[in-house]
Short mmCIF file of C-alpha atoms and ligand atoms in Angstrom, two decimals:
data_model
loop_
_atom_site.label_atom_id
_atom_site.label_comp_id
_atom_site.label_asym_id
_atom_site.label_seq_id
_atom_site.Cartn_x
_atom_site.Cartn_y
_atom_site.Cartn_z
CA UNK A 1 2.17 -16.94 169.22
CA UNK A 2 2.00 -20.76 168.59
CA UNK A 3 -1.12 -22.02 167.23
CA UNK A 4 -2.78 -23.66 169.63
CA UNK A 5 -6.00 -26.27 168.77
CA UNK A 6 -9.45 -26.30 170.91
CA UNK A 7 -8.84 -29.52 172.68
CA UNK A 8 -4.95 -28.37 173.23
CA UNK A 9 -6.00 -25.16 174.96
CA UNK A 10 -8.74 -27.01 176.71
CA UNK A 11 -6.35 -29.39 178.31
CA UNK A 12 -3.33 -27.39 178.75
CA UNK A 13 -5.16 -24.72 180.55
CA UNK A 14 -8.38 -25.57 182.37
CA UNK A 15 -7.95 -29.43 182.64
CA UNK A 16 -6.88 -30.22 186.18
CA UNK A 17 -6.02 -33.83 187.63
CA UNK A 18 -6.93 -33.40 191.09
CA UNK A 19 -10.47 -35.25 191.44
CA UNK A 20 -12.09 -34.00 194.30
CA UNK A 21 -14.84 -35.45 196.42
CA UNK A 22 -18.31 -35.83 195.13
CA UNK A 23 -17.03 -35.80 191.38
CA UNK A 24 -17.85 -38.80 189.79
CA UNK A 25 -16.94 -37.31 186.22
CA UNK A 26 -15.06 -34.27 184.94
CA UNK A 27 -13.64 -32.14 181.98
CA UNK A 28 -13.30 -34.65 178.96
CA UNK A 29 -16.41 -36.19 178.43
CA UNK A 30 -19.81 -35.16 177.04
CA UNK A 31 -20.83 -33.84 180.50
CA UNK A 32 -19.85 -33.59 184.20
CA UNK A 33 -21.20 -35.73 187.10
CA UNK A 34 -21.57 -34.57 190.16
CA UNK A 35 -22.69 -35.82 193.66
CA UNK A 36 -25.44 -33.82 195.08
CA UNK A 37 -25.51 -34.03 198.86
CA UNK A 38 -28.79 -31.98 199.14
CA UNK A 39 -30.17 -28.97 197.90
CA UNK A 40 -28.05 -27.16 195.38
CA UNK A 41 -27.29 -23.51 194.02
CA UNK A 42 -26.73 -22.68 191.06
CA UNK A 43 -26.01 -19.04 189.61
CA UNK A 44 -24.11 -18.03 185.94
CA UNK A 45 -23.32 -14.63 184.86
CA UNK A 46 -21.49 -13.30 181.60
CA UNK A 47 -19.34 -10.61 180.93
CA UNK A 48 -18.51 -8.95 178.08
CA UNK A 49 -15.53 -7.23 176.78
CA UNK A 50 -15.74 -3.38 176.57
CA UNK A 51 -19.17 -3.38 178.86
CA UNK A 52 -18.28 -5.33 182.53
CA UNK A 53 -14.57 -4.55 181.72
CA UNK A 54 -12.20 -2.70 179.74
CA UNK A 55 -10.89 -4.46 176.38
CA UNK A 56 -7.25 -4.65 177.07
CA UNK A 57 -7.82 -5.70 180.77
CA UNK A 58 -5.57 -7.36 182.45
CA UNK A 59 -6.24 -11.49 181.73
CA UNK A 60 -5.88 -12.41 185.13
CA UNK A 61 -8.02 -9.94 186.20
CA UNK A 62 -10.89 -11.13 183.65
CA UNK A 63 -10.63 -14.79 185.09
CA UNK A 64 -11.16 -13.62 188.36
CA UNK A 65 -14.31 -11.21 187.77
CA UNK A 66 -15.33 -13.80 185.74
CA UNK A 67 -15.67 -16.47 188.74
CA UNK A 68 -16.07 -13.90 191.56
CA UNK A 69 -19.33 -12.43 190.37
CA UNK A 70 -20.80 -16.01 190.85
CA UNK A 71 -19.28 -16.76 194.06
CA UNK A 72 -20.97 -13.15 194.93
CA UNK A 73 -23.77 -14.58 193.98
CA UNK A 74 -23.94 -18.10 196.10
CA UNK A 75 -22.42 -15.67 198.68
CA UNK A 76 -25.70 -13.73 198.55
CA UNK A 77 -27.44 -17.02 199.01
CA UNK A 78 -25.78 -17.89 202.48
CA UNK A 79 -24.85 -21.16 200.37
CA UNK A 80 -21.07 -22.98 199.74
CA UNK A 81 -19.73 -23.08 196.44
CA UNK A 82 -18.27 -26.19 194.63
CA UNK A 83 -18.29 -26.63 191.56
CA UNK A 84 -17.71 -24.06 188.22
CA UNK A 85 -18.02 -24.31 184.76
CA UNK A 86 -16.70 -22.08 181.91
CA UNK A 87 -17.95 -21.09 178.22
CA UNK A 88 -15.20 -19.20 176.67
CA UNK A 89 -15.56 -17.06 173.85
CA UNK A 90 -11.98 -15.63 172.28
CA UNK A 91 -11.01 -13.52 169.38
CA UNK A 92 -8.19 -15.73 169.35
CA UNK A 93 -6.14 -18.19 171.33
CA UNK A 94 -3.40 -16.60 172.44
CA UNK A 95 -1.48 -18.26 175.12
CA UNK A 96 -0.10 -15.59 177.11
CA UNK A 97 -3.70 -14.58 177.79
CA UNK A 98 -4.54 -17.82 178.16
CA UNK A 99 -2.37 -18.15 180.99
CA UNK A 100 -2.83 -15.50 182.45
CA UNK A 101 -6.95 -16.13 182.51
CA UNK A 102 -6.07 -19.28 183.99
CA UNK A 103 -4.09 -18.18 186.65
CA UNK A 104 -6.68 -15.54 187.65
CA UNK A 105 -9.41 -18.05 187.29
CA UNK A 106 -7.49 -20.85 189.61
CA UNK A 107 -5.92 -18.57 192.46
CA UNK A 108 -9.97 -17.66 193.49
CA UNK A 109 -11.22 -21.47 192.84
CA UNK A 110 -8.86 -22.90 194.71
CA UNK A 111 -8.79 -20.25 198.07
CA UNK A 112 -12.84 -21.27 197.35
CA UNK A 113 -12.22 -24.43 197.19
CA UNK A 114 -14.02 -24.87 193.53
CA UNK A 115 -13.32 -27.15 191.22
CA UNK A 116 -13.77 -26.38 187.25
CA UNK A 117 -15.83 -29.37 185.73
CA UNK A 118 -16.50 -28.62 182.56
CA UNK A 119 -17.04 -25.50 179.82
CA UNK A 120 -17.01 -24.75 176.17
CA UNK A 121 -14.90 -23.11 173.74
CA UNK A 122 -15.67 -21.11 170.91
CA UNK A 123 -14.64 -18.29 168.65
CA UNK A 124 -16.14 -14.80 168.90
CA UNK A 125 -15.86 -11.20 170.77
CA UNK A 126 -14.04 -12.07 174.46
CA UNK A 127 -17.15 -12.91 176.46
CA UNK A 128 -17.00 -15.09 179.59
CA UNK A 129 -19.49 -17.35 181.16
CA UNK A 130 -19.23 -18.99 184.61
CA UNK A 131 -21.61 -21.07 186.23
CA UNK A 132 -21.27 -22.11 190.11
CA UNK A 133 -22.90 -24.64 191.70
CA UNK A 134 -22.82 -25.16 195.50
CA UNK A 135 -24.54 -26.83 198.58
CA UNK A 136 -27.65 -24.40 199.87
CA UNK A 137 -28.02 -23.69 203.61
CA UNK A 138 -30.72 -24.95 205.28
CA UNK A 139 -32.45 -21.63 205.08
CA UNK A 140 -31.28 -19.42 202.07
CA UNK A 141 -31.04 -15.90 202.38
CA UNK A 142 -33.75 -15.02 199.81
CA UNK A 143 -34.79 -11.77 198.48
CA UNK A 144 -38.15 -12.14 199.80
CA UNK A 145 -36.73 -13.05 203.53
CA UNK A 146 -36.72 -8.93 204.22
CA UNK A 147 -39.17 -7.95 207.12
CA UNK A 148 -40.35 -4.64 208.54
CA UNK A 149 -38.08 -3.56 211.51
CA UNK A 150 -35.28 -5.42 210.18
CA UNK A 151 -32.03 -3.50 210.49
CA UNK A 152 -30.50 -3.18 207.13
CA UNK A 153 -26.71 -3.84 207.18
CA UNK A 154 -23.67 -3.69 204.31
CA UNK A 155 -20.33 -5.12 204.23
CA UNK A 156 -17.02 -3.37 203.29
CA UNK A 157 -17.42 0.07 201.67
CA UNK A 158 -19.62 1.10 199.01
CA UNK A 159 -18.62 3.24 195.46
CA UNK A 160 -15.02 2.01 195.40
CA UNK A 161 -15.40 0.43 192.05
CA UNK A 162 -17.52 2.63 190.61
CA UNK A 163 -15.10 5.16 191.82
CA UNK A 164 -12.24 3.53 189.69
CA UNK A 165 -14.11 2.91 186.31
CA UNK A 166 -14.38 6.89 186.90
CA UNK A 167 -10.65 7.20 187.01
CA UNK A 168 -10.37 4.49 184.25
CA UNK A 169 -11.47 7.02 181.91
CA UNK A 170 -9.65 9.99 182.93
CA UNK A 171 -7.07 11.25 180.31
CA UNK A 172 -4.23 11.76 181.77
CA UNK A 173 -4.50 8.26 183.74
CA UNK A 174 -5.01 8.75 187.77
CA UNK A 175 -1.69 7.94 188.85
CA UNK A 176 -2.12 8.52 193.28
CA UNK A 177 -2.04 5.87 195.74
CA UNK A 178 -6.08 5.97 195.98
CA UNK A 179 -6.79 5.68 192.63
CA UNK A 180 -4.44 2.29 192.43
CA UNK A 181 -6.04 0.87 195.33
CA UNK A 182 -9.52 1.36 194.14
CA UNK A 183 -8.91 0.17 190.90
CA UNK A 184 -7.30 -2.83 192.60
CA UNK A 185 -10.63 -3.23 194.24
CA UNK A 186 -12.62 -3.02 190.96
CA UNK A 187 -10.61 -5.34 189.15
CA UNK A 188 -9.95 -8.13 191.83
CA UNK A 189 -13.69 -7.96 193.73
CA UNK A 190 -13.72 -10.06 196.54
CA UNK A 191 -16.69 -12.68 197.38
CA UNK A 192 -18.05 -12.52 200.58
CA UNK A 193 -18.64 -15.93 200.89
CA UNK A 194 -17.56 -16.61 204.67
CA UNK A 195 -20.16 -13.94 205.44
CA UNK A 196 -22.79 -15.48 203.57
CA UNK A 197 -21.89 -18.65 205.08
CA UNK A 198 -22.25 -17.18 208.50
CA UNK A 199 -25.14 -14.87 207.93
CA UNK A 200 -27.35 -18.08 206.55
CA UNK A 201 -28.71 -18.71 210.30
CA UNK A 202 -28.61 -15.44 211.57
CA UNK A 203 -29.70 -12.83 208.78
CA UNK A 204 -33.64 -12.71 206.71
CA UNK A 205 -32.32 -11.50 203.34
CA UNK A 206 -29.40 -11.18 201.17
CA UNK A 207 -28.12 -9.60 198.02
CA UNK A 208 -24.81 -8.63 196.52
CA UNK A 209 -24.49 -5.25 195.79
CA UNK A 210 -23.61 -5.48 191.98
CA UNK A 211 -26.12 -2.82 190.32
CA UNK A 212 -25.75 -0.40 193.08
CA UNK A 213 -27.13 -0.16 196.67
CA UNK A 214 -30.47 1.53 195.33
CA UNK A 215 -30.84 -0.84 192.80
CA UNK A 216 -30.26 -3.96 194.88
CA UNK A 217 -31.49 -2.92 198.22
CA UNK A 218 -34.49 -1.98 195.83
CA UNK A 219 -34.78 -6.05 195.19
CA UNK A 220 -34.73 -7.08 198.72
CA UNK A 221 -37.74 -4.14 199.46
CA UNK A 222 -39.43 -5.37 196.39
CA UNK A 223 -39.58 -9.36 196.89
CA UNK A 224 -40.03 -8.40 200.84
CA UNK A 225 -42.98 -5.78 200.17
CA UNK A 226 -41.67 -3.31 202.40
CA UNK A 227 -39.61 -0.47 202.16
CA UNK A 228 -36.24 1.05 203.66
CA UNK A 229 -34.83 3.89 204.95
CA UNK A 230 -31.17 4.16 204.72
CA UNK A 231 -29.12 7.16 206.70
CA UNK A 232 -26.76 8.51 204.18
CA UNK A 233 -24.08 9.27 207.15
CA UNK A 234 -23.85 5.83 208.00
CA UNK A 235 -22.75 4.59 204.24
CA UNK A 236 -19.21 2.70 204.48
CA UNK A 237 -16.55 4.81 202.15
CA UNK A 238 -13.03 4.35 202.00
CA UNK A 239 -10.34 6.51 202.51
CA UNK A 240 -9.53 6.57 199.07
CA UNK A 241 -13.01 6.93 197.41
CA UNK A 242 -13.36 10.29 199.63
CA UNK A 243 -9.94 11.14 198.96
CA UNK A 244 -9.90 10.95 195.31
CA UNK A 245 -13.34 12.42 194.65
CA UNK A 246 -14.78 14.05 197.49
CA UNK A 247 -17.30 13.74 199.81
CA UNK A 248 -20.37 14.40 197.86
CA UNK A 249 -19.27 12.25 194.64
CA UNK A 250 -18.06 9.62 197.01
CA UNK A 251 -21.99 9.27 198.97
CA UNK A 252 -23.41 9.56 195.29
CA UNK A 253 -21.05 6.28 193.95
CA UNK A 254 -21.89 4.55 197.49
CA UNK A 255 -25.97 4.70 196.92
CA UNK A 256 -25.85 4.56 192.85
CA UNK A 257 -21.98 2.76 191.87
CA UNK A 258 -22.35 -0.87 190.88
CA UNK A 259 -19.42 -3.81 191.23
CA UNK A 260 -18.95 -3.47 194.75
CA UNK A 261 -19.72 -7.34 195.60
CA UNK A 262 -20.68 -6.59 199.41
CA UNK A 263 -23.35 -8.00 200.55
CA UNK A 264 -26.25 -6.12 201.96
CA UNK A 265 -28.59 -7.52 204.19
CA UNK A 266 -31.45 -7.67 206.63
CA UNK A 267 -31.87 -9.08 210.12
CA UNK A 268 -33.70 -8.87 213.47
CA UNK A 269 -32.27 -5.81 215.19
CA UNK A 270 -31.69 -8.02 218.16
CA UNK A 271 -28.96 -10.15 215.62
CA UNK A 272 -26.70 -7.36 216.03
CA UNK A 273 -24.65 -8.31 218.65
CA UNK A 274 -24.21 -11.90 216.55
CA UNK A 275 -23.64 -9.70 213.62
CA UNK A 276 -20.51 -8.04 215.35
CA UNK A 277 -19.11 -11.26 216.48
CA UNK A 278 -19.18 -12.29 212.85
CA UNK A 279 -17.63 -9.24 211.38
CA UNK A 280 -14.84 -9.59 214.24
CA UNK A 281 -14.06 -13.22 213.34
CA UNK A 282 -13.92 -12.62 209.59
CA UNK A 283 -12.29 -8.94 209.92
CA UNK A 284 -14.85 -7.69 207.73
CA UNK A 285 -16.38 -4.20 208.32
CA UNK A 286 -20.29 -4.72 208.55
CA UNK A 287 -21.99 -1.07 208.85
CA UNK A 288 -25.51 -0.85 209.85
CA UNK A 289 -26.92 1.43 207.36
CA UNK A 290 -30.76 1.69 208.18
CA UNK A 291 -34.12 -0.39 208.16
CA UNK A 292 -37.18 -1.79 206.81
CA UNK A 293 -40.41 -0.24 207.05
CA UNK A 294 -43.62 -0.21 206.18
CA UNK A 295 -44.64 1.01 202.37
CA UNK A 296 -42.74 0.59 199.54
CA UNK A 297 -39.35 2.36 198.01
CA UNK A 298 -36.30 3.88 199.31
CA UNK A 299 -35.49 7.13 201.42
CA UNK A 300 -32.21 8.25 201.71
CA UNK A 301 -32.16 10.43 204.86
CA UNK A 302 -29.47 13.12 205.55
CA UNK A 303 -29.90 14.50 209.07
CA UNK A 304 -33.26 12.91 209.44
CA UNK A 305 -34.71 14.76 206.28
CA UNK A 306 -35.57 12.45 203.06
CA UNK A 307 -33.36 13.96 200.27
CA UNK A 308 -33.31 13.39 196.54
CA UNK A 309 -31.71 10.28 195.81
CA UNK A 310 -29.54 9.85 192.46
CA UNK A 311 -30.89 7.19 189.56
CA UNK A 312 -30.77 3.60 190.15
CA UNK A 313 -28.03 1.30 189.31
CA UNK A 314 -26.81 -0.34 185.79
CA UNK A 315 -29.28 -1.71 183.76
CA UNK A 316 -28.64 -3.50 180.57
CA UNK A 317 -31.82 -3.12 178.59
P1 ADP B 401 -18.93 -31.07 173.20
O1 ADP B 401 -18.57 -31.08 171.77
O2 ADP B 401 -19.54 -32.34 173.71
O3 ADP B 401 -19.68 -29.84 173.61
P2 ADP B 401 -16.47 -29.87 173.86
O4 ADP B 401 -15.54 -30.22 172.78
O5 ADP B 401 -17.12 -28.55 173.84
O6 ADP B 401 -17.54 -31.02 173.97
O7 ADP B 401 -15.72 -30.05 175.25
C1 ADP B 401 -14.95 -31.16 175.57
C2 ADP B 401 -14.76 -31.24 177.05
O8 ADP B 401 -14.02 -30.12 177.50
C3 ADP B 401 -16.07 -31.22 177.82
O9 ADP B 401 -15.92 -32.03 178.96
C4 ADP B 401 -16.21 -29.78 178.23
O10 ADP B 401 -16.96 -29.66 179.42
C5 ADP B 401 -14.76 -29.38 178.42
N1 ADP B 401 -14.50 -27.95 178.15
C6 ADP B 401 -14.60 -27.29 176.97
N2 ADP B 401 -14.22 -26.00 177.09
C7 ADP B 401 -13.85 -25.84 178.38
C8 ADP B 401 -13.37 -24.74 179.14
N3 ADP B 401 -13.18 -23.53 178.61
N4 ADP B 401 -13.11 -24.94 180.44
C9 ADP B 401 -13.32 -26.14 181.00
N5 ADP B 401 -13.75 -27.22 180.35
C10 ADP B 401 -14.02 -27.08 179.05
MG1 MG B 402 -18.94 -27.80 173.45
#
């Protein structure tokens, strides 16, 4: 591996001509300068080796999580993401990691259209830190937005990732066709940031569903005082999450399973027709999964009848 010097590796992989519009400074100087139009976002979020992701994951796969977990995050928001920027930690510089980091990183930001502005480098256990900036809607979809009778919906389908960091630590390795495309799911999450976009005049609340449904639908009830009933039938699975572990496992990783990135949120039940029209246009499945009510905490009802839910989602501390 050639050596390769901080400001090398700075400009051979993350600096980028193109200048685009409303950047008045980028990577190179002390800081970045940016033109706000209005109201900004702004979200960060680290992960670590060996705790968000396995060490030994694939690079490109790292830069992606790395940026998608923010854009989940402005996605939640109803907001537009612009701008990124990066603190690096590496064991080492290694270039064909390097590369392939960058190449994760850059295929997202540019379908987003993001632009990297700035970052820092520094030796250490592989952590990564993105920050996004972006342009708020005119009314953000807050945690607090939730009100009773609001239908509660979700995006996609739930316990797919969870569902592959399961087979992640199988001995011998999962080798069927469900088990590859679920662990293609958990280690190329996609933002839902066209829905958030969309949902921004039409839905109350938002969140991304990155601790687990419990856990986050828990924040919405929480900020919104209120609380929810959800109808365990109506949970979005994939094919391959019931086919590699079942019905019962696969409900349990849909309520409880973190790293989804859906978005699950709240709106007038009389938004659902505007709701479908969305989904349609975006070809995104949006399941309605249950409501907000009066009280606090979550019911998970099977056939009508509450049932005991499983813990709540990932917690660090
Ligand atoms: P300083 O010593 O002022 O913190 P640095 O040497 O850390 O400056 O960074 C030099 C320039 O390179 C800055 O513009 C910084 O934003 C940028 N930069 C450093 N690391 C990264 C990175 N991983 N990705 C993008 N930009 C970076
Ligand atoms: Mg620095």
């Amino acid at each position: 591996m050639p050596k390769l010097g901080e400001f090398e590796l700075i400009e051979r992989y993350f600096h980028r001509e193109a200048a685009p519009k409303g950047l008045k400074l980028g990577i190179g100087d002390d800081a970045a300068i940016i033109e706000a139009s209005g109201p900004m976002v702004v979200a960060v979020d680290t992960i670590v080796a060996g705790i968000h992701f396995p060490s030994g994951h694939a690079p490109d796969a790292i830069g992606h999580r790395a940026l998608a977990i923010n854009l989940s995050d402005v996605a939640a928001m109803g907001a537009e993401p612009r701008w990124a920027t990066l603190a690096l930690t590496l064991p080492e510089a290694d270039s064909d990691w390097l590369e392939g980091f960058a190449e994760g990183f850059f295929a997202l930001a540019d379908r987003f259209g993001v632009a990297l502005i700035g970052g820092d480098t520094t030796r250490g256990a592989l952590t990564v830190t993105v920050q996004v900036l972006g342009d708020a809607p005119a009314a953000p979809l807050e945690r607090a937005g939730g009100r009773v009778g609001d239908a509660i919906f979700v995006s996609g389908t739930l316990g797919d990732s969870a569902a592959a960091v399961e087979l992640l630590g199988r001995a011998p390795p999962d080798t069927s066709a469900a088990g590859a495309r679920l662990i293609e799911r958990f280690s190329y999450p996609e933002p839902r940031v066209a829905l958030g976009r969309a949902l921004a005049s039409v839905a109350h609340a938002a969140i991304d569903v990155s601790d687990g449904l419990m856990a986050d639908l828990g924040h919405i009830c929480e900020a919104s005082r209120c609380g929810a009933k959800i109808d365990i039938a109506a949970l979005p699975l994939s094919p391959e999450l019931e086919s590699a572990l079942g019905p019962e496992r696969a409900a349990t990783l849909a309520l409880g399973g973190g790293d989804d990135y859906e978005l699950c949120f709240t709106a007038a039940p009389e938004q659902r027709p505007a709701i479908r029209r969305i989904a349609r246009e975006l070809g995104l499945a949006v399941s309605e999964i249950g409501r907000l009510v009066d009280g606090d905490g979550l019911t998970v009802l099977r056939n009508g009848v509450p049932m005991a839910a499983p813990a709540p989602g990932y917690r660090h501390f």
